[in-house]
Amino acid sequence: MWSDLPLFPARASTSAGQVDALYLYLIAISAVMSLLIAGLLVVFAVRYRRESKASRLGASNGSMRLELIWTILPFVVSMTVFVWGANIFFHVNRPPDDTMNILVVGKRWMWKLQHLNGRREINELHVPVGRAVKLTMTSEDVIHSFFVPAFRVKADVLPGRYTTLWFQATRPGRYHLFCAEYCGTKHSGMIGWIVVQQPEEFEAWLGGGVRDLSPARAGERLFTNLGCITCHNPESKGRGPSLQGVFGSTIRLKGGGIATANEAYLRESILDPQARVVDGYDPVMPTFRGLVGEEGLMQIIEYLKTIGPKAEKS
């Protein structure tokens, strides 16, 4: 019945029920405390009004029992909120291993999305019901925020950084997508839809229509056209380290220290290659800032994920 009220959108993901339960618990605590305080104010105001015959003698100097009650009870309630909230936080920030990955770029004033088979969408995202979906997101200009009320998920989309968000839809249908961070004059028009389909219907949609190159194939083309393969040649020792199986590996850095070759590290190495140089190599790589856009960076990283087995960690 709650879905008929504007303040209670449909619960259409595995996280929605957990978030709603915690929210209602917080509302209940606030309501109980508000009524208790307001009730005591009324009782004391009436009982001890100016003409009241109530005794004002024998004021208590304190009660250990009362002190323990109003110390322990609020502590237990606050710890319940903390543990419950932390459990939900870790759940929504740790996607499963078998997610369907989608690339998202926010731009004033639209959402550009691409599936890993090359199918593109603007302001609309098709996903299958019952399948965990992970979004890797960045912005081309200002801060945006990817918000799907029916899924109870929201994440800021930042320029110069990757953020992730995951959800698993539980009900087929069309659900509103909003930008929840003011991003300029047409912020209110930066809206879209999440279209949740049955798995067979989604596979038919994904395989149909016009498709671009997959992000990995497009990234391979960029990697070659920009001349990256000249220095990062896996067949021979080049001026730069081999990138065979680099994604997810541990990199030893020049001057000491280590780094994990995740999306953020690879992006930084393309745009600011002098920031963290691989041990054993000279800082000779030029920056590609301004030569590769955000979509191109995502495509190159997707290509790097595919070139060879994961390297052994040092």
CSV table of N, CA, C and O in Angstrom, one decimal, residues 122-214:
chain,number,residue,atom,x,y,z
A,122,ILE,N,21.1,6.6,-24.0
A,122,ILE,CA,21.2,8.0,-23.5
A,122,ILE,C,19.9,8.2,-22.6
A,122,ILE,O,18.8,8.0,-23.1
A,123,ASN,N,20.1,8.5,-21.4
A,123,ASN,CA,19.0,8.8,-20.4
A,123,ASN,C,18.1,7.6,-20.3
A,123,ASN,O,16.9,7.8,-19.9
A,124,GLU,N,18.5,6.4,-20.6
A,124,GLU,CA,17.7,5.2,-20.4
A,124,GLU,C,18.7,4.1,-20.2
A,124,GLU,O,19.7,4.0,-20.9
A,125,LEU,N,18.4,3.2,-19.3
A,125,LEU,CA,19.2,2.0,-19.1
A,125,LEU,C,18.3,0.8,-19.0
A,125,LEU,O,17.4,0.7,-18.1
A,126,HIS,N,18.6,-0.2,-19.8
A,126,HIS,CA,17.9,-1.5,-19.8
A,126,HIS,C,18.8,-2.5,-19.0
A,126,HIS,O,20.0,-2.6,-19.2
A,127,VAL,N,18.1,-3.2,-18.0
A,127,VAL,CA,18.8,-4.2,-17.2
A,127,VAL,C,17.8,-5.3,-17.0
A,127,VAL,O,16.6,-5.2,-17.1
A,128,PRO,N,18.4,-6.5,-16.8
A,128,PRO,CA,17.5,-7.7,-16.5
A,128,PRO,C,17.1,-7.8,-15.0
A,128,PRO,O,17.9,-7.4,-14.1
A,129,VAL,N,15.9,-8.3,-14.8
A,129,VAL,CA,15.5,-8.5,-13.4
A,129,VAL,C,16.3,-9.7,-12.8
A,129,VAL,O,16.6,-10.6,-13.5
A,130,GLY,N,16.6,-9.5,-11.5
A,130,GLY,CA,17.3,-10.6,-10.8
A,130,GLY,C,18.8,-10.7,-11.0
A,130,GLY,O,19.4,-11.6,-10.6
A,131,ARG,N,19.4,-9.7,-11.7
A,131,ARG,CA,20.8,-9.8,-12.0
A,131,ARG,C,21.5,-8.6,-11.4
A,131,ARG,O,21.0,-7.4,-11.6
A,132,ALA,N,22.6,-8.8,-10.7
A,132,ALA,CA,23.3,-7.6,-10.1
A,132,ALA,C,24.0,-6.8,-11.2
A,132,ALA,O,24.6,-7.4,-12.1
A,133,VAL,N,23.8,-5.5,-11.1
A,133,VAL,CA,24.3,-4.6,-12.1
A,133,VAL,C,25.3,-3.6,-11.4
A,133,VAL,O,24.9,-3.0,-10.4
A,134,LYS,N,26.5,-3.5,-12.0
A,134,LYS,CA,27.4,-2.5,-11.4
A,134,LYS,C,27.7,-1.4,-12.4
A,134,LYS,O,28.0,-1.7,-13.6
A,135,LEU,N,27.6,-0.2,-12.0
A,135,LEU,CA,27.8,1.0,-12.8
A,135,LEU,C,29.2,1.6,-12.4
A,135,LEU,O,29.4,1.9,-11.2
A,136,THR,N,30.1,1.8,-13.4
A,136,THR,CA,31.3,2.6,-13.2
A,136,THR,C,31.1,3.9,-13.8
A,136,THR,O,30.9,4.0,-15.0
A,137,MET,N,31.2,5.0,-13.0
A,137,MET,CA,30.7,6.3,-13.4
A,137,MET,C,31.7,7.4,-13.3
A,137,MET,O,32.5,7.3,-12.3
A,138,THR,N,31.7,8.3,-14.2
A,138,THR,CA,32.5,9.6,-14.1
A,138,THR,C,31.7,10.7,-14.7
A,138,THR,O,30.7,10.5,-15.4
A,139,SER,N,32.2,11.9,-14.6
A,139,SER,CA,31.6,13.1,-15.2
A,139,SER,C,32.5,13.8,-16.1
A,139,SER,O,33.8,13.8,-15.9
A,140,GLU,N,32.0,14.4,-17.2
A,140,GLU,CA,32.8,15.1,-18.1
A,140,GLU,C,32.9,16.6,-17.7
A,140,GLU,O,33.8,17.3,-18.2
A,141,ASP,N,32.1,17.1,-16.8
A,141,ASP,CA,32.2,18.5,-16.5
A,141,ASP,C,32.1,18.8,-15.0
A,141,ASP,O,33.1,19.1,-14.3
A,142,VAL,N,30.9,18.7,-14.4
A,142,VAL,CA,30.7,19.1,-13.0
A,142,VAL,C,30.2,17.8,-12.2
A,142,VAL,O,30.0,16.8,-12.8
A,143,ILE,N,29.9,18.0,-10.9
A,143,ILE,CA,29.4,17.0,-10.1
A,143,ILE,C,27.9,16.7,-10.4
A,143,ILE,O,27.1,17.6,-10.4
A,144,HIS,N,27.6,15.4,-10.7
A,144,HIS,CA,26.3,15.0,-10.9
A,144,HIS,C,26.0,13.9,-9.8
A,144,HIS,O,26.9,13.6,-9.0
A,145,SER,N,24.8,13.4,-9.7
A,145,SER,CA,24.5,12.3,-8.8
A,145,SER,C,23.4,11.4,-9.4
A,145,SER,O,22.4,11.9,-9.8
A,146,PHE,N,23.8,10.1,-9.4
A,146,PHE,CA,22.9,9.1,-10.1
A,146,PHE,C,22.0,8.6,-9.0
A,146,PHE,O,22.4,7.9,-8.1
A,147,PHE,N,20.7,8.8,-9.1
A,147,PHE,CA,19.7,8.5,-8.1
A,147,PHE,C,18.5,7.8,-8.7
A,147,PHE,O,17.8,8.3,-9.6
A,148,VAL,N,18.2,6.6,-8.2
A,148,VAL,CA,17.1,5.8,-8.6
A,148,VAL,C,16.2,5.6,-7.3
A,148,VAL,O,16.5,4.7,-6.5
A,149,PRO,N,15.2,6.4,-7.1
A,149,PRO,CA,14.4,6.2,-5.9
A,149,PRO,C,13.8,4.8,-5.6
A,149,PRO,O,13.8,4.3,-4.5
A,150,ALA,N,13.3,4.2,-6.7
A,150,ALA,CA,12.7,2.9,-6.5
A,150,ALA,C,13.7,1.8,-6.1
A,150,ALA,O,13.4,0.8,-5.5
A,151,PHE,N,15.0,2.0,-6.3
A,151,PHE,CA,16.1,1.1,-5.9
A,151,PHE,C,16.7,1.5,-4.6
A,151,PHE,O,17.5,0.8,-4.1
A,152,ARG,N,16.4,2.7,-4.1
A,152,ARG,CA,17.0,3.3,-2.9
A,152,ARG,C,18.5,3.4,-3.1
A,152,ARG,O,19.3,3.1,-2.1
A,153,VAL,N,19.0,3.7,-4.2
A,153,VAL,CA,20.5,3.9,-4.4
A,153,VAL,C,20.8,5.2,-5.0
A,153,VAL,O,20.0,5.8,-5.8
A,154,LYS,N,21.9,5.8,-4.6
A,154,LYS,CA,22.3,7.1,-5.1
A,154,LYS,C,23.8,7.2,-4.9
A,154,LYS,O,24.4,6.8,-3.9
A,155,ALA,N,24.5,7.7,-5.9
A,155,ALA,CA,26.0,7.9,-5.8
A,155,ALA,C,26.4,9.2,-6.6
A,155,ALA,O,25.9,9.4,-7.7
A,156,ASP,N,27.3,10.0,-6.0
A,156,ASP,CA,27.8,11.1,-6.7
A,156,ASP,C,28.6,10.7,-7.9
A,156,ASP,O,29.3,9.7,-7.8
A,157,VAL,N,28.5,11.4,-9.0
A,157,VAL,CA,29.3,11.2,-10.2
A,157,VAL,C,30.3,12.4,-10.3
A,157,VAL,O,29.8,13.5,-10.6
A,158,LEU,N,31.6,12.1,-10.2
A,158,LEU,CA,32.5,13.2,-10.0
A,158,LEU,C,33.4,13.4,-11.2
A,158,LEU,O,33.9,12.4,-11.8
A,159,PRO,N,33.8,14.6,-11.6
A,159,PRO,CA,34.8,14.8,-12.6
A,159,PRO,C,36.2,14.4,-12.1
A,159,PRO,O,36.5,14.6,-11.0
A,160,GLY,N,36.9,13.7,-13.0
A,160,GLY,CA,38.3,13.3,-12.6
A,160,GLY,C,38.4,12.1,-11.7
A,160,GLY,O,39.5,11.9,-11.1
A,161,ARG,N,37.3,11.4,-11.5
A,161,ARG,CA,37.3,10.3,-10.5
A,161,ARG,C,36.3,9.3,-10.9
A,161,ARG,O,35.3,9.6,-11.5
A,162,TYR,N,36.5,8.0,-10.6
A,162,TYR,CA,35.5,7.0,-10.8
A,162,TYR,C,34.8,6.6,-9.5
A,162,TYR,O,35.4,6.5,-8.5
A,163,THR,N,33.5,6.5,-9.6
A,163,THR,CA,32.7,6.0,-8.5
A,163,THR,C,31.8,4.9,-9.0
A,163,THR,O,31.6,4.8,-10.2
A,164,THR,N,31.4,4.0,-8.1
A,164,THR,CA,30.7,2.8,-8.5
A,164,THR,C,29.4,2.8,-7.7
A,164,THR,O,29.2,3.3,-6.6
A,165,LEU,N,28.4,2.1,-8.3
A,165,LEU,CA,27.1,1.9,-7.7
A,165,LEU,C,26.6,0.6,-8.2
A,165,LEU,O,26.8,0.3,-9.4
A,166,TRP,N,25.9,-0.2,-7.4
A,166,TRP,CA,25.3,-1.5,-7.9
A,166,TRP,C,23.9,-1.6,-7.3
A,166,TRP,O,23.6,-1.1,-6.3
A,167,PHE,N,23.2,-2.4,-8.0
A,167,PHE,CA,21.8,-2.7,-7.6
A,167,PHE,C,21.4,-4.0,-8.3
A,167,PHE,O,22.0,-4.5,-9.2
A,168,GLN,N,20.4,-4.6,-7.7
A,168,GLN,CA,19.8,-5.8,-8.3
A,168,GLN,C,18.3,-5.6,-8.3
A,168,GLN,O,17.6,-5.6,-7.2
A,169,ALA,N,17.7,-5.4,-9.5
A,169,ALA,CA,16.3,-5.1,-9.6
A,169,ALA,C,15.5,-6.4,-9.3
A,169,ALA,O,15.9,-7.5,-9.7
A,170,THR,N,14.3,-6.2,-8.7
A,170,THR,CA,13.5,-7.4,-8.3
A,170,THR,C,12.1,-7.4,-9.0
A,170,THR,O,11.4,-8.4,-8.9
A,171,ARG,N,11.8,-6.3,-9.7
A,171,ARG,CA,10.5,-6.2,-10.3
A,171,ARG,C,10.6,-5.5,-11.7
A,171,ARG,O,11.2,-4.5,-11.8
A,172,PRO,N,10.1,-6.2,-12.7
A,172,PRO,CA,10.1,-5.6,-14.1
A,172,PRO,C,9.3,-4.3,-14.1
A,172,PRO,O,8.4,-4.1,-13.3
A,173,GLY,N,9.7,-3.3,-14.9
A,173,GLY,CA,9.0,-2.1,-15.0
A,173,GLY,C,9.9,-0.9,-15.4
A,173,GLY,O,11.1,-1.1,-15.7
A,174,ARG,N,9.4,0.3,-15.4
A,174,ARG,CA,10.2,1.5,-15.7
A,174,ARG,C,10.3,2.3,-14.5
A,174,ARG,O,9.2,2.7,-13.8
A,175,TYR,N,11.5,2.8,-14.1
A,175,TYR,CA,11.7,3.5,-12.9
A,175,TYR,C,12.5,4.8,-13.1
A,175,TYR,O,13.4,4.8,-13.9
A,176,HIS,N,12.1,5.8,-12.4
A,176,HIS,CA,12.7,7.1,-12.6
A,176,HIS,C,14.2,7.1,-12.3
A,176,HIS,O,14.6,6.5,-11.3
A,177,LEU,N,14.9,7.8,-13.1
A,177,LEU,CA,16.4,8.1,-12.9
A,177,LEU,C,16.5,9.6,-12.8
A,177,LEU,O,16.0,10.4,-13.7
A,178,PHE,N,17.1,10.2,-11.7
A,178,PHE,CA,17.3,11.6,-11.5
A,178,PHE,C,18.8,11.9,-11.3
A,178,PHE,O,19.5,11.1,-10.8
A,179,CYS,N,19.1,13.2,-11.6
A,179,CYS,CA,20.4,13.7,-11.1
A,179,CYS,C,20.0,14.5,-9.8
A,179,CYS,O,19.2,15.4,-9.8
A,180,ALA,N,20.6,14.1,-8.7
A,180,ALA,CA,20.3,14.6,-7.4
A,180,ALA,C,21.3,15.6,-6.9
A,180,ALA,O,21.3,16.0,-5.7
A,181,GLU,N,22.1,16.2,-7.8
A,181,GLU,CA,23.1,17.2,-7.4
A,181,GLU,C,22.9,18.4,-8.4
A,181,GLU,O,23.0,18.1,-9.7
A,182,TYR,N,22.7,19.6,-7.9
A,182,TYR,CA,22.4,20.7,-8.8
A,182,TYR,C,23.7,20.9,-9.7
A,182,TYR,O,24.8,21.1,-9.3
A,183,CYS,N,23.4,20.9,-11.1
A,183,CYS,CA,24.5,20.9,-12.0
A,183,CYS,C,24.4,22.0,-13.1
A,183,CYS,O,25.1,22.0,-14.1
A,184,GLY,N,23.5,22.9,-12.9
A,184,GLY,CA,23.3,24.0,-13.8
A,184,GLY,C,21.9,24.3,-14.1
A,184,GLY,O,21.0,23.8,-13.5
A,185,THR,N,21.7,25.1,-15.1
A,185,THR,CA,20.4,25.7,-15.4
A,185,THR,C,19.4,24.6,-15.8
A,185,THR,O,18.2,24.8,-15.6
A,186,LYS,N,19.8,23.5,-16.5
A,186,LYS,CA,18.9,22.5,-16.9
A,186,LYS,C,19.0,21.2,-16.1
A,186,LYS,O,18.7,20.1,-16.5
A,187,HIS,N,19.4,21.4,-14.8
A,187,HIS,CA,19.5,20.3,-13.9
A,187,HIS,C,18.2,19.5,-13.8
A,187,HIS,O,18.2,18.3,-13.8
A,188,SER,N,17.1,20.2,-13.7
A,188,SER,CA,15.8,19.5,-13.6
A,188,SER,C,15.5,18.7,-14.8
A,188,SER,O,14.6,17.8,-14.6
A,189,GLY,N,16.1,18.9,-15.9
A,189,GLY,CA,15.8,18.1,-17.1
A,189,GLY,C,16.8,16.9,-17.2
A,189,GLY,O,16.6,16.1,-18.2
A,190,MET,N,17.7,16.8,-16.3
A,190,MET,CA,18.6,15.6,-16.4
A,190,MET,C,18.0,14.4,-15.7
A,190,MET,O,18.4,14.0,-14.6
A,191,ILE,N,17.0,13.9,-16.4
A,191,ILE,CA,16.3,12.7,-15.9
A,191,ILE,C,16.3,11.6,-16.9
A,191,ILE,O,16.7,11.8,-18.1
A,192,GLY,N,15.9,10.4,-16.5
A,192,GLY,CA,15.8,9.3,-17.4
A,192,GLY,C,15.0,8.2,-16.8
A,192,GLY,O,14.3,8.3,-15.8
A,193,TRP,N,15.2,7.0,-17.4
A,193,TRP,CA,14.5,5.8,-16.9
A,193,TRP,C,15.4,4.6,-16.8
A,193,TRP,O,16.3,4.4,-17.6
A,194,ILE,N,15.1,3.8,-15.8
A,194,ILE,CA,15.7,2.4,-15.7
A,194,ILE,C,14.6,1.4,-16.2
A,194,ILE,O,13.6,1.4,-15.6
A,195,VAL,N,14.9,0.7,-17.2
A,195,VAL,CA,13.9,-0.2,-17.8
A,195,VAL,C,14.3,-1.6,-17.4
A,195,VAL,O,15.4,-2.2,-17.8
A,196,VAL,N,13.6,-2.3,-16.5
A,196,VAL,CA,13.9,-3.6,-16.0
A,196,VAL,C,13.0,-4.6,-16.7
A,196,VAL,O,11.8,-4.5,-16.8
A,197,GLN,N,13.7,-5.6,-17.4
A,197,GLN,CA,13.1,-6.5,-18.2
A,197,GLN,C,13.3,-8.0,-17.7
A,197,GLN,O,14.3,-8.2,-17.0
A,198,GLN,N,12.5,-8.9,-18.2
A,198,GLN,CA,12.7,-10.3,-17.9
A,198,GLN,C,14.0,-10.7,-18.7
A,198,GLN,O,14.4,-10.1,-19.7
A,199,PRO,N,14.8,-11.6,-18.1
A,199,PRO,CA,16.1,-12.0,-18.7
A,199,PRO,C,16.1,-12.2,-20.2
A,199,PRO,O,16.9,-11.7,-21.0
A,200,GLU,N,15.1,-13.0,-20.7
A,200,GLU,CA,15.0,-13.3,-22.1
A,200,GLU,C,14.7,-12.1,-23.0
A,200,GLU,O,15.2,-11.9,-24.1
A,201,GLU,N,13.8,-11.2,-22.4
A,201,GLU,CA,13.5,-10.0,-23.1
A,201,GLU,C,14.7,-9.1,-23.2
A,201,GLU,O,14.9,-8.4,-24.2
A,202,PHE,N,15.5,-9.0,-22.1
A,202,PHE,CA,16.6,-8.2,-22.1
A,202,PHE,C,17.7,-8.7,-23.1
A,202,PHE,O,18.3,-7.9,-23.8
A,203,GLU,N,17.9,-10.0,-23.1
A,203,GLU,CA,18.9,-10.5,-24.1
A,203,GLU,C,18.5,-10.2,-25.5
A,203,GLU,O,19.4,-9.9,-26.3
A,204,ALA,N,17.2,-10.3,-25.8
A,204,ALA,CA,16.8,-9.9,-27.2
A,204,ALA,C,17.0,-8.5,-27.4
A,204,ALA,O,17.5,-8.1,-28.5
A,205,TRP,N,16.8,-7.6,-26.4
A,205,TRP,CA,17.0,-6.2,-26.6
A,205,TRP,C,18.5,-5.9,-26.8
A,205,TRP,O,18.9,-5.1,-27.7
A,206,LEU,N,19.3,-6.5,-26.0
A,206,LEU,CA,20.8,-6.3,-26.0
A,206,LEU,C,21.4,-6.7,-27.3
A,206,LEU,O,22.3,-6.1,-27.8
A,207,GLY,N,20.9,-7.8,-27.9
A,207,GLY,CA,21.4,-8.3,-29.1
A,207,GLY,C,20.9,-7.6,-30.4
A,207,GLY,O,21.5,-7.8,-31.5
A,208,GLY,N,19.9,-6.8,-30.2
A,208,GLY,CA,19.3,-6.1,-31.4
A,208,GLY,C,19.8,-4.7,-31.5
A,208,GLY,O,20.6,-4.2,-30.7
A,209,GLY,N,19.2,-4.0,-32.4
A,209,GLY,CA,19.6,-2.5,-32.6
A,209,GLY,C,21.0,-2.3,-33.1
A,209,GLY,O,21.7,-3.3,-33.4
A,210,VAL,N,21.3,-1.1,-33.1
A,210,VAL,CA,22.7,-0.7,-33.6
A,210,VAL,C,23.7,-0.7,-32.5
A,210,VAL,O,23.4,-0.1,-31.4
A,211,ARG,N,24.8,-1.3,-32.7
A,211,ARG,CA,25.8,-1.4,-31.7
A,211,ARG,C,27.1,-0.8,-32.2
A,211,ARG,O,27.5,-1.0,-33.4
A,212,ASP,N,27.8,-0.1,-31.3
A,212,ASP,CA,29.2,0.4,-31.6
A,212,ASP,C,30.1,-0.8,-31.3
A,212,ASP,O,29.7,-1.8,-30.9
A,213,LEU,N,31.4,-0.5,-31.5
A,213,LEU,CA,32.4,-1.4,-31.0
A,213,LEU,C,32.3,-1.6,-29.5
A,213,LEU,O,31.9,-0.6,-28.8
A,214,SER,N,32.6,-2.7,-29.0
A,214,SER,CA,32.6,-2.9,-27.5
A,214,SER,C,33.6,-2.0,-26.9
A,214,SER,O,34.6,-1.6,-27.6
